[in-house]
Amino acid sequence: MTTILVTGGTGTLGRHVTERLRAAGHEVRVLSRHTPPYAVDLRQGGSGLDAAVTGADTIVHCATSARGGDEQAARNLIAAARRAGVGHLVYISIVGVDRVPFGYYRTKLAVERLVEESGLGWTVLRATQFHDLVLTVLQGMAKLPVLLLPARVKDQPVEVTEVADRLAELAQGAPAGRADDMGGPEVRTFDSLARAYLKASGCRRAVVKVPLRGAAYDAFRDGGHLAPERAVGKGTFDEYLRKRFPATAPRR
């Protein structure tokens, strides 16, 4: 049994990683901003972070914030890990962070580089977008009377529990450097994903595909965020939707 710290351990991915590592018999510490005993804001660091890291053999870094600060959080975590003599740092990233000039992707790539240059044993796993994120995006778009979609964009969503399985497996092994990318089982147009969501949820919306401009859109349109050669996921978006909307009546 080893001691493993999971940052973001109450989040969409982190809670599943935590469950799997505990089921495997490891002592797991969960670090998040609001969950004792390791309620720590990684962007601030401090004695609470040192306490969380001390005695840990491995860190699985799942914490992230759409509000920014991921690079500073990584710097603080790496510094604490060095002081504590942690042997293995595992980081979850996104397929295409080195190909798509999108702000959040740039941040993820910068954190990858910090991990690689940390002097610690490290592993980085890149995955395509989770089913949960695709659903959240579509639900947000559906708040308008018309569902406006970026034209000619595809996606390859993956089941979050499958990524958790792989991340937990990597955390229990030796540092592996850049692990093979992990993609969902299907590359689909965003239009087909949206229509599948509308049908499953019973939400009635007209779908309009809108051509956009910019380097990030061009990269998404060209599939820079996809990994068709690594379509190793099993659960499809349609299967995910059937679980989320088992018996939904049509609505406006």
PDB file of N, CA, C and O in Angstrom, residues 38-104:
ATOM      1  N   TYR A  38      -7.618  18.351   3.917  1.00  0.00           N
ATOM      2  CA  TYR A  38      -6.651  18.966   3.010  1.00  0.00           C
ATOM      3  C   TYR A  38      -7.360  19.989   2.119  1.00  0.00           C
ATOM      4  O   TYR A  38      -7.377  19.869   0.899  1.00  0.00           O
ATOM      5  N   ALA A  39      -7.974  20.971   2.769  1.00  0.00           N
ATOM      6  CA  ALA A  39      -8.651  22.054   2.055  1.00  0.00           C
ATOM      7  C   ALA A  39      -7.612  23.117   1.717  1.00  0.00           C
ATOM      8  O   ALA A  39      -7.256  23.953   2.547  1.00  0.00           O
ATOM      9  N   VAL A  40      -7.108  23.038   0.499  1.00  0.00           N
ATOM     10  CA  VAL A  40      -5.985  23.891   0.079  1.00  0.00           C
ATOM     11  C   VAL A  40      -6.286  24.499  -1.282  1.00  0.00           C
ATOM     12  O   VAL A  40      -6.764  23.810  -2.190  1.00  0.00           O
ATOM     13  N   ASP A  41      -6.022  25.786  -1.411  1.00  0.00           N
ATOM     14  CA  ASP A  41      -6.049  26.435  -2.720  1.00  0.00           C
ATOM     15  C   ASP A  41      -4.633  26.348  -3.278  1.00  0.00           C
ATOM     16  O   ASP A  41      -3.720  27.004  -2.767  1.00  0.00           O
ATOM     17  N   LEU A  42      -4.442  25.528  -4.288  1.00  0.00           N
ATOM     18  CA  LEU A  42      -3.100  25.321  -4.840  1.00  0.00           C
ATOM     19  C   LEU A  42      -2.482  26.603  -5.360  1.00  0.00           C
ATOM     20  O   LEU A  42      -1.257  26.734  -5.405  1.00  0.00           O
ATOM     21  N   ARG A  43      -3.303  27.544  -5.755  1.00  0.00           N
ATOM     22  CA  ARG A  43      -2.765  28.808  -6.266  1.00  0.00           C
ATOM     23  C   ARG A  43      -2.094  29.613  -5.167  1.00  0.00           C
ATOM     24  O   ARG A  43      -1.235  30.447  -5.435  1.00  0.00           O
ATOM     25  N   GLN A  44      -2.479  29.325  -3.911  1.00  0.00           N
ATOM     26  CA  GLN A  44      -1.902  30.032  -2.772  1.00  0.00           C
ATOM     27  C   GLN A  44      -0.776  29.229  -2.110  1.00  0.00           C
ATOM     28  O   GLN A  44       0.160  29.802  -1.556  1.00  0.00           O
ATOM     29  N   GLY A  45      -0.877  27.901  -2.159  1.00  0.00           N
ATOM     30  CA  GLY A  45       0.152  27.071  -1.527  1.00  0.00           C
ATOM     31  C   GLY A  45       0.092  27.192  -0.016  1.00  0.00           C
ATOM     32  O   GLY A  45      -0.965  27.318   0.582  1.00  0.00           O
ATOM     33  N   GLY A  46       1.277  27.144   0.619  1.00  0.00           N
ATOM     34  CA  GLY A  46       1.337  27.334   2.062  1.00  0.00           C
ATOM     35  C   GLY A  46       1.498  26.054   2.846  1.00  0.00           C
ATOM     36  O   GLY A  46       1.712  24.965   2.295  1.00  0.00           O
ATOM     37  N   SER A  47       1.367  26.178   4.158  1.00  0.00           N
ATOM     38  CA  SER A  47       1.624  25.048   5.059  1.00  0.00           C
ATOM     39  C   SER A  47       0.628  23.917   4.857  1.00  0.00           C
ATOM     40  O   SER A  47       0.961  22.744   5.059  1.00  0.00           O
ATOM     41  N   GLY A  48      -0.600  24.246   4.475  1.00  0.00           N
ATOM     42  CA  GLY A  48      -1.592  23.208   4.240  1.00  0.00           C
ATOM     43  C   GLY A  48      -1.202  22.299   3.087  1.00  0.00           C
ATOM     44  O   GLY A  48      -1.420  21.078   3.138  1.00  0.00           O
ATOM     45  N   LEU A  49      -0.603  22.890   2.068  1.00  0.00           N
ATOM     46  CA  LEU A  49      -0.135  22.093   0.931  1.00  0.00           C
ATOM     47  C   LEU A  49       1.024  21.204   1.351  1.00  0.00           C
ATOM     48  O   LEU A  49       1.078  20.018   0.987  1.00  0.00           O
ATOM     49  N   ASP A  50       1.941  21.751   2.125  1.00  0.00           N
ATOM     50  CA  ASP A  50       3.070  20.938   2.601  1.00  0.00           C
ATOM     51  C   ASP A  50       2.588  19.757   3.429  1.00  0.00           C
ATOM     52  O   ASP A  50       3.106  18.641   3.304  1.00  0.00           O
ATOM     53  N   ALA A  51       1.572  19.981   4.262  1.00  0.00           N
ATOM     54  CA  ALA A  51       1.032  18.899   5.083  1.00  0.00           C
ATOM     55  C   ALA A  51       0.388  17.817   4.215  1.00  0.00           C
ATOM     56  O   ALA A  51       0.520  16.621   4.497  1.00  0.00           O
ATOM     57  N   ALA A  52      -0.289  18.240   3.152  1.00  0.00           N
ATOM     58  CA  ALA A  52      -0.951  17.277   2.265  1.00  0.00           C
ATOM     59  C   ALA A  52       0.057  16.419   1.520  1.00  0.00           C
ATOM     60  O   ALA A  52      -0.172  15.220   1.284  1.00  0.00           O
ATOM     61  N   VAL A  53       1.172  17.010   1.143  1.00  0.00           N
ATOM     62  CA  VAL A  53       2.164  16.339   0.309  1.00  0.00           C
ATOM     63  C   VAL A  53       3.124  15.476   1.126  1.00  0.00           C
ATOM     64  O   VAL A  53       3.587  14.433   0.659  1.00  0.00           O
ATOM     65  N   THR A  54       3.421  15.903   2.335  1.00  0.00           N
ATOM     66  CA  THR A  54       4.397  15.183   3.155  1.00  0.00           C
ATOM     67  C   THR A  54       3.961  13.730   3.391  1.00  0.00           C
ATOM     68  O   THR A  54       2.850  13.469   3.849  1.00  0.00           O
ATOM     69  N   GLY A  55       4.847  12.809   3.045  1.00  0.00           N
ATOM     70  CA  GLY A  55       4.564  11.390   3.218  1.00  0.00           C
ATOM     71  C   GLY A  55       3.893  10.738   2.026  1.00  0.00           C
ATOM     72  O   GLY A  55       3.702   9.520   2.015  1.00  0.00           O
ATOM     73  N   ALA A  56       3.550  11.530   1.013  1.00  0.00           N
ATOM     74  CA  ALA A  56       2.925  10.957  -0.180  1.00  0.00           C
ATOM     75  C   ALA A  56       3.988  10.349  -1.088  1.00  0.00           C
ATOM     76  O   ALA A  56       5.049  10.931  -1.304  1.00  0.00           O
ATOM     77  N   ASP A  57       3.693   9.177  -1.615  1.00  0.00           N
ATOM     78  CA  ASP A  57       4.589   8.531  -2.570  1.00  0.00           C
ATOM     79  C   ASP A  57       4.329   9.034  -3.995  1.00  0.00           C
ATOM     80  O   ASP A  57       5.247   9.170  -4.793  1.00  0.00           O
ATOM     81  N   THR A  58       3.058   9.296  -4.294  1.00  0.00           N
ATOM     82  CA  THR A  58       2.635   9.691  -5.635  1.00  0.00           C
ATOM     83  C   THR A  58       1.594  10.793  -5.526  1.00  0.00           C
ATOM     84  O   THR A  58       0.794  10.818  -4.585  1.00  0.00           O
ATOM     85  N   ILE A  59       1.614  11.704  -6.493  1.00  0.00           N
ATOM     86  CA  ILE A  59       0.580  12.736  -6.611  1.00  0.00           C
ATOM     87  C   ILE A  59      -0.089  12.584  -7.968  1.00  0.00           C
ATOM     88  O   ILE A  59       0.585  12.488  -8.992  1.00  0.00           O
ATOM     89  N   VAL A  60      -1.426  12.557  -7.962  1.00  0.00           N
ATOM     90  CA  VAL A  60      -2.195  12.588  -9.208  1.00  0.00           C
ATOM     91  C   VAL A  60      -2.832  13.969  -9.286  1.00  0.00           C
ATOM     92  O   VAL A  60      -3.697  14.306  -8.474  1.00  0.00           O
ATOM     93  N   HIS A  61      -2.398  14.747 -10.256  1.00  0.00           N
ATOM     94  CA  HIS A  61      -2.807  16.151 -10.329  1.00  0.00           C
ATOM     95  C   HIS A  61      -3.977  16.309 -11.306  1.00  0.00           C
ATOM     96  O   HIS A  61      -3.795  16.402 -12.513  1.00  0.00           O
ATOM     97  N   CYS A  62      -5.199  16.343 -10.740  1.00  0.00           N
ATOM     98  CA  CYS A  62      -6.419  16.519 -11.539  1.00  0.00           C
ATOM     99  C   CYS A  62      -7.009  17.917 -11.393  1.00  0.00           C
ATOM    100  O   CYS A  62      -7.900  18.282 -12.167  1.00  0.00           O
ATOM    101  N   ALA A  63      -6.542  18.670 -10.411  1.00  0.00           N
ATOM    102  CA  ALA A  63      -7.138  19.986 -10.144  1.00  0.00           C
ATOM    103  C   ALA A  63      -6.891  20.942 -11.304  1.00  0.00           C
ATOM    104  O   ALA A  63      -5.804  20.994 -11.876  1.00  0.00           O
ATOM    105  N   THR A  64      -7.919  21.702 -11.633  1.00  0.00           N
ATOM    106  CA  THR A  64      -7.814  22.726 -12.663  1.00  0.00           C
ATOM    107  C   THR A  64      -8.875  23.773 -12.402  1.00  0.00           C
ATOM    108  O   THR A  64      -9.855  23.518 -11.690  1.00  0.00           O
ATOM    109  N   SER A  65      -8.701  24.954 -12.959  1.00  0.00           N
ATOM    110  CA  SER A  65      -9.668  26.029 -12.763  1.00  0.00           C
ATOM    111  C   SER A  65      -9.861  26.800 -14.053  1.00  0.00           C
ATOM    112  O   SER A  65      -8.889  27.262 -14.658  1.00  0.00           O
ATOM    113  N   ALA A  66     -11.110  26.940 -14.456  1.00  0.00           N
ATOM    114  CA  ALA A  66     -11.418  27.731 -15.648  1.00  0.00           C
ATOM    115  C   ALA A  66     -11.159  29.210 -15.405  1.00  0.00           C
ATOM    116  O   ALA A  66     -11.076  30.002 -16.355  1.00  0.00           O
ATOM    117  N   ARG A  67     -11.023  29.589 -14.141  1.00  0.00           N
ATOM    118  CA  ARG A  67     -10.768  30.994 -13.802  1.00  0.00           C
ATOM    119  C   ARG A  67      -9.293  31.351 -13.869  1.00  0.00           C
ATOM    120  O   ARG A  67      -8.909  32.486 -13.610  1.00  0.00           O
ATOM    121  N   GLY A  68      -8.443  30.390 -14.213  1.00  0.00           N
ATOM    122  CA  GLY A  68      -7.020  30.662 -14.339  1.00  0.00           C
ATOM    123  C   GLY A  68      -6.241  30.285 -13.094  1.00  0.00           C
ATOM    124  O   GLY A  68      -6.802  29.888 -12.074  1.00  0.00           O
ATOM    125  N   GLY A  69      -4.926  30.400 -13.207  1.00  0.00           N
ATOM    126  CA  GLY A  69      -4.058  30.116 -12.078  1.00  0.00           C
ATOM    127  C   GLY A  69      -3.475  28.723 -12.072  1.00  0.00           C
ATOM    128  O   GLY A  69      -2.775  28.347 -11.119  1.00  0.00           O
ATOM    129  N   ASP A  70      -3.714  27.935 -13.122  1.00  0.00           N
ATOM    130  CA  ASP A  70      -3.212  26.551 -13.138  1.00  0.00           C
ATOM    131  C   ASP A  70      -1.692  26.478 -13.131  1.00  0.00           C
ATOM    132  O   ASP A  70      -1.114  25.556 -12.539  1.00  0.00           O
ATOM    133  N   GLU A  71      -1.035  27.417 -13.808  1.00  0.00           N
ATOM    134  CA  GLU A  71       0.429  27.379 -13.836  1.00  0.00           C
ATOM    135  C   GLU A  71       1.007  27.650 -12.451  1.00  0.00           C
ATOM    136  O   GLU A  71       1.931  26.961 -12.008  1.00  0.00           O
ATOM    137  N   GLN A  72       0.476  28.652 -11.761  1.00  0.00           N
ATOM    138  CA  GLN A  72       0.960  28.938 -10.417  1.00  0.00           C
ATOM    139  C   GLN A  72       0.650  27.787  -9.479  1.00  0.00           C
ATOM    140  O   GLN A  72       1.475  27.420  -8.625  1.00  0.00           O
ATOM    141  N   ALA A  73      -0.521  27.188  -9.640  1.00  0.00           N
ATOM    142  CA  ALA A  73      -0.876  26.025  -8.818  1.00  0.00           C
ATOM    143  C   ALA A  73       0.123  24.896  -9.028  1.00  0.00           C
ATOM    144  O   ALA A  73       0.559  24.247  -8.071  1.00  0.00           O
ATOM    145  N   ALA A  74       0.496  24.661 -10.283  1.00  0.00           N
ATOM    146  CA  ALA A  74       1.462  23.599 -10.580  1.00  0.00           C
ATOM    147  C   ALA A  74       2.829  23.918  -9.988  1.00  0.00           C
ATOM    148  O   ALA A  74       3.504  23.024  -9.456  1.00  0.00           O
ATOM    149  N   ARG A  75       3.244  25.155 -10.082  1.00  0.00           N
ATOM    150  CA  ARG A  75       4.538  25.538  -9.497  1.00  0.00           C
ATOM    151  C   ARG A  75       4.545  25.274  -7.994  1.00  0.00           C
ATOM    152  O   ARG A  75       5.520  24.739  -7.439  1.00  0.00           O
ATOM    153  N   ASN A  76       3.460  25.660  -7.320  1.00  0.00           N
ATOM    154  CA  ASN A  76       3.386  25.445  -5.874  1.00  0.00           C
ATOM    155  C   ASN A  76       3.375  23.960  -5.533  1.00  0.00           C
ATOM    156  O   ASN A  76       4.039  23.525  -4.590  1.00  0.00           O
ATOM    157  N   LEU A  77       2.634  23.184  -6.305  1.00  0.00           N
ATOM    158  CA  LEU A  77       2.556  21.749  -6.055  1.00  0.00           C
ATOM    159  C   LEU A  77       3.901  21.078  -6.284  1.00  0.00           C
ATOM    160  O   LEU A  77       4.344  20.246  -5.477  1.00  0.00           O
ATOM    161  N   ILE A  78       4.566  21.441  -7.355  1.00  0.00           N
ATOM    162  CA  ILE A  78       5.871  20.842  -7.670  1.00  0.00           C
ATOM    163  C   ILE A  78       6.902  21.202  -6.606  1.00  0.00           C
ATOM    164  O   ILE A  78       7.683  20.341  -6.165  1.00  0.00           O
ATOM    165  N   ALA A  79       6.895  22.448  -6.170  1.00  0.00           N
ATOM    166  CA  ALA A  79       7.849  22.860  -5.131  1.00  0.00           C
ATOM    167  C   ALA A  79       7.618  22.070  -3.842  1.00  0.00           C
ATOM    168  O   ALA A  79       8.569  21.607  -3.204  1.00  0.00           O
ATOM    169  N   ALA A  80       6.352  21.898  -3.465  1.00  0.00           N
ATOM    170  CA  ALA A  80       6.039  21.129  -2.257  1.00  0.00           C
ATOM    171  C   ALA A  80       6.419  19.662  -2.435  1.00  0.00           C
ATOM    172  O   ALA A  80       6.919  19.020  -1.504  1.00  0.00           O
ATOM    173  N   ALA A  81       6.185  19.124  -3.628  1.00  0.00           N
ATOM    174  CA  ALA A  81       6.540  17.726  -3.895  1.00  0.00           C
ATOM    175  C   ALA A  81       8.045  17.512  -3.814  1.00  0.00           C
ATOM    176  O   ALA A  81       8.507  16.484  -3.302  1.00  0.00           O
ATOM    177  N   ARG A  82       8.804  18.462  -4.304  1.00  0.00           N
ATOM    178  CA  ARG A  82      10.266  18.359  -4.204  1.00  0.00           C
ATOM    179  C   ARG A  82      10.701  18.347  -2.749  1.00  0.00           C
ATOM    180  O   ARG A  82      11.541  17.539  -2.339  1.00  0.00           O
ATOM    181  N   ARG A  83      10.145  19.268  -1.962  1.00  0.00           N
ATOM    182  CA  ARG A  83      10.531  19.339  -0.547  1.00  0.00           C
ATOM    183  C   ARG A  83      10.198  18.044   0.179  1.00  0.00           C
ATOM    184  O   ARG A  83      10.929  17.620   1.082  1.00  0.00           O
ATOM    185  N   ALA A  84       9.095  17.404  -0.231  1.00  0.00           N
ATOM    186  CA  ALA A  84       8.647  16.195   0.461  1.00  0.00           C
ATOM    187  C   ALA A  84       9.264  14.924  -0.108  1.00  0.00           C
ATOM    188  O   ALA A  84       9.079  13.844   0.457  1.00  0.00           O
ATOM    189  N   GLY A  85      10.002  15.042  -1.213  1.00  0.00           N
ATOM    190  CA  GLY A  85      10.631  13.866  -1.796  1.00  0.00           C
ATOM    191  C   GLY A  85       9.639  12.925  -2.466  1.00  0.00           C
ATOM    192  O   GLY A  85       9.841  11.691  -2.471  1.00  0.00           O
ATOM    193  N   VAL A  86       8.580  13.467  -3.062  1.00  0.00           N
ATOM    194  CA  VAL A  86       7.591  12.642  -3.767  1.00  0.00           C
ATOM    195  C   VAL A  86       8.252  11.977  -4.978  1.00  0.00           C
ATOM    196  O   VAL A  86       9.009  12.627  -5.719  1.00  0.00           O
ATOM    197  N   GLY A  87       7.951  10.718  -5.213  1.00  0.00           N
ATOM    198  CA  GLY A  87       8.633   9.984  -6.270  1.00  0.00           C
ATOM    199  C   GLY A  87       7.961  10.041  -7.628  1.00  0.00           C
ATOM    200  O   GLY A  87       8.613   9.787  -8.646  1.00  0.00           O
ATOM    201  N   HIS A  88       6.663  10.364  -7.675  1.00  0.00           N
ATOM    202  CA  HIS A  88       5.936  10.240  -8.941  1.00  0.00           C
ATOM    203  C   HIS A  88       4.822  11.288  -8.992  1.00  0.00           C
ATOM    204  O   HIS A  88       3.980  11.355  -8.094  1.00  0.00           O
ATOM    205  N   LEU A  89       4.815  12.094 -10.041  1.00  0.00           N
ATOM    206  CA  LEU A  89       3.768  13.088 -10.280  1.00  0.00           C
ATOM    207  C   LEU A  89       3.053  12.731 -11.580  1.00  0.00           C
ATOM    208  O   LEU A  89       3.668  12.656 -12.638  1.00  0.00           O
ATOM    209  N   VAL A  90       1.743  12.497 -11.485  1.00  0.00           N
ATOM    210  CA  VAL A  90       0.923  12.112 -12.634  1.00  0.00           C
ATOM    211  C   VAL A  90       0.000  13.280 -12.968  1.00  0.00           C
ATOM    212  O   VAL A  90      -0.684  13.808 -12.083  1.00  0.00           O
ATOM    213  N   TYR A  91      -0.030  13.668 -14.231  1.00  0.00           N
ATOM    214  CA  TYR A  91      -0.833  14.828 -14.641  1.00  0.00           C
ATOM    215  C   TYR A  91      -1.772  14.462 -15.777  1.00  0.00           C
ATOM    216  O   TYR A  91      -1.369  13.797 -16.738  1.00  0.00           O
ATOM    217  N   ILE A  92      -3.023  14.912 -15.672  1.00  0.00           N
ATOM    218  CA  ILE A  92      -4.002  14.691 -16.727  1.00  0.00           C
ATOM    219  C   ILE A  92      -4.073  15.935 -17.608  1.00  0.00           C
ATOM    220  O   ILE A  92      -4.279  17.043 -17.113  1.00  0.00           O
ATOM    221  N   SER A  93      -3.888  15.737 -18.905  1.00  0.00           N
ATOM    222  CA  SER A  93      -3.909  16.847 -19.853  1.00  0.00           C
ATOM    223  C   SER A  93      -4.927  16.536 -20.950  1.00  0.00           C
ATOM    224  O   SER A  93      -5.763  15.635 -20.802  1.00  0.00           O
ATOM    225  N   ILE A  94      -4.867  17.287 -22.037  1.00  0.00           N
ATOM    226  CA  ILE A  94      -5.875  17.199 -23.096  1.00  0.00           C
ATOM    227  C   ILE A  94      -5.197  16.948 -24.431  1.00  0.00           C
ATOM    228  O   ILE A  94      -4.175  17.581 -24.754  1.00  0.00           O
ATOM    229  N   VAL A  95      -5.767  16.060 -25.220  1.00  0.00           N
ATOM    230  CA  VAL A  95      -5.268  15.830 -26.577  1.00  0.00           C
ATOM    231  C   VAL A  95      -5.329  17.142 -27.364  1.00  0.00           C
ATOM    232  O   VAL A  95      -6.351  17.835 -27.355  1.00  0.00           O
ATOM    233  N   GLY A  96      -4.232  17.480 -28.014  1.00  0.00           N
ATOM    234  CA  GLY A  96      -4.203  18.654 -28.874  1.00  0.00           C
ATOM    235  C   GLY A  96      -3.695  19.926 -28.240  1.00  0.00           C
ATOM    236  O   GLY A  96      -3.694  20.980 -28.892  1.00  0.00           O
ATOM    237  N   VAL A  97      -3.227  19.878 -27.000  1.00  0.00           N
ATOM    238  CA  VAL A  97      -2.771  21.110 -26.361  1.00  0.00           C
ATOM    239  C   VAL A  97      -1.566  21.717 -27.076  1.00  0.00           C
ATOM    240  O   VAL A  97      -1.295  22.915 -26.942  1.00  0.00           O
ATOM    241  N   ASP A  98      -0.850  20.890 -27.836  1.00  0.00           N
ATOM    242  CA  ASP A  98       0.298  21.380 -28.582  1.00  0.00           C
ATOM    243  C   ASP A  98      -0.051  21.721 -30.033  1.00  0.00           C
ATOM    244  O   ASP A  98       0.810  22.143 -30.801  1.00  0.00           O
ATOM    245  N   ARG A  99      -1.327  21.565 -30.403  1.00  0.00           N
ATOM    246  CA  ARG A  99      -1.735  21.818 -31.785  1.00  0.00           C
ATOM    247  C   ARG A  99      -2.832  22.870 -31.921  1.00  0.00           C
ATOM    248  O   ARG A  99      -3.010  23.427 -33.003  1.00  0.00           O
ATOM    249  N   VAL A 100      -3.561  23.112 -30.853  1.00  0.00           N
ATOM    250  CA  VAL A 100      -4.691  24.042 -30.905  1.00  0.00           C
ATOM    251  C   VAL A 100      -4.359  25.286 -30.082  1.00  0.00           C
ATOM    252  O   VAL A 100      -4.201  25.196 -28.862  1.00  0.00           O
ATOM    253  N   PRO A 101      -4.254  26.466 -30.716  1.00  0.00           N
ATOM    254  CA  PRO A 101      -3.894  27.697 -29.988  1.00  0.00           C
ATOM    255  C   PRO A 101      -5.088  28.314 -29.270  1.00  0.00           C
ATOM    256  O   PRO A 101      -5.520  29.436 -29.549  1.00  0.00           O
ATOM    257  N   PHE A 102      -5.614  27.548 -28.333  1.00  0.00           N
ATOM    258  CA  PHE A 102      -6.756  27.957 -27.523  1.00  0.00           C
ATOM    259  C   PHE A 102      -6.231  28.257 -26.125  1.00  0.00           C
ATOM    260  O   PHE A 102      -5.378  27.532 -25.610  1.00  0.00           O
ATOM    261  N   GLY A 103      -6.729  29.305 -25.487  1.00  0.00           N
ATOM    262  CA  GLY A 103      -6.154  29.768 -24.231  1.00  0.00           C
ATOM    263  C   GLY A 103      -5.996  28.703 -23.160  1.00  0.00           C
ATOM    264  O   GLY A 103      -4.917  28.538 -22.577  1.00  0.00           O
ATOM    265  N   TYR A 104      -7.059  27.959 -22.893  1.00  0.00           N
ATOM    266  CA  TYR A 104      -6.992  26.933 -21.858  1.00  0.00           C
ATOM    267  C   TYR A 104      -6.015  25.832 -22.239  1.00  0.00           C
ATOM    268  O   TYR A 104      -5.300  25.285 -21.390  1.00  0.00           O
TER     269      TYR A 104
END
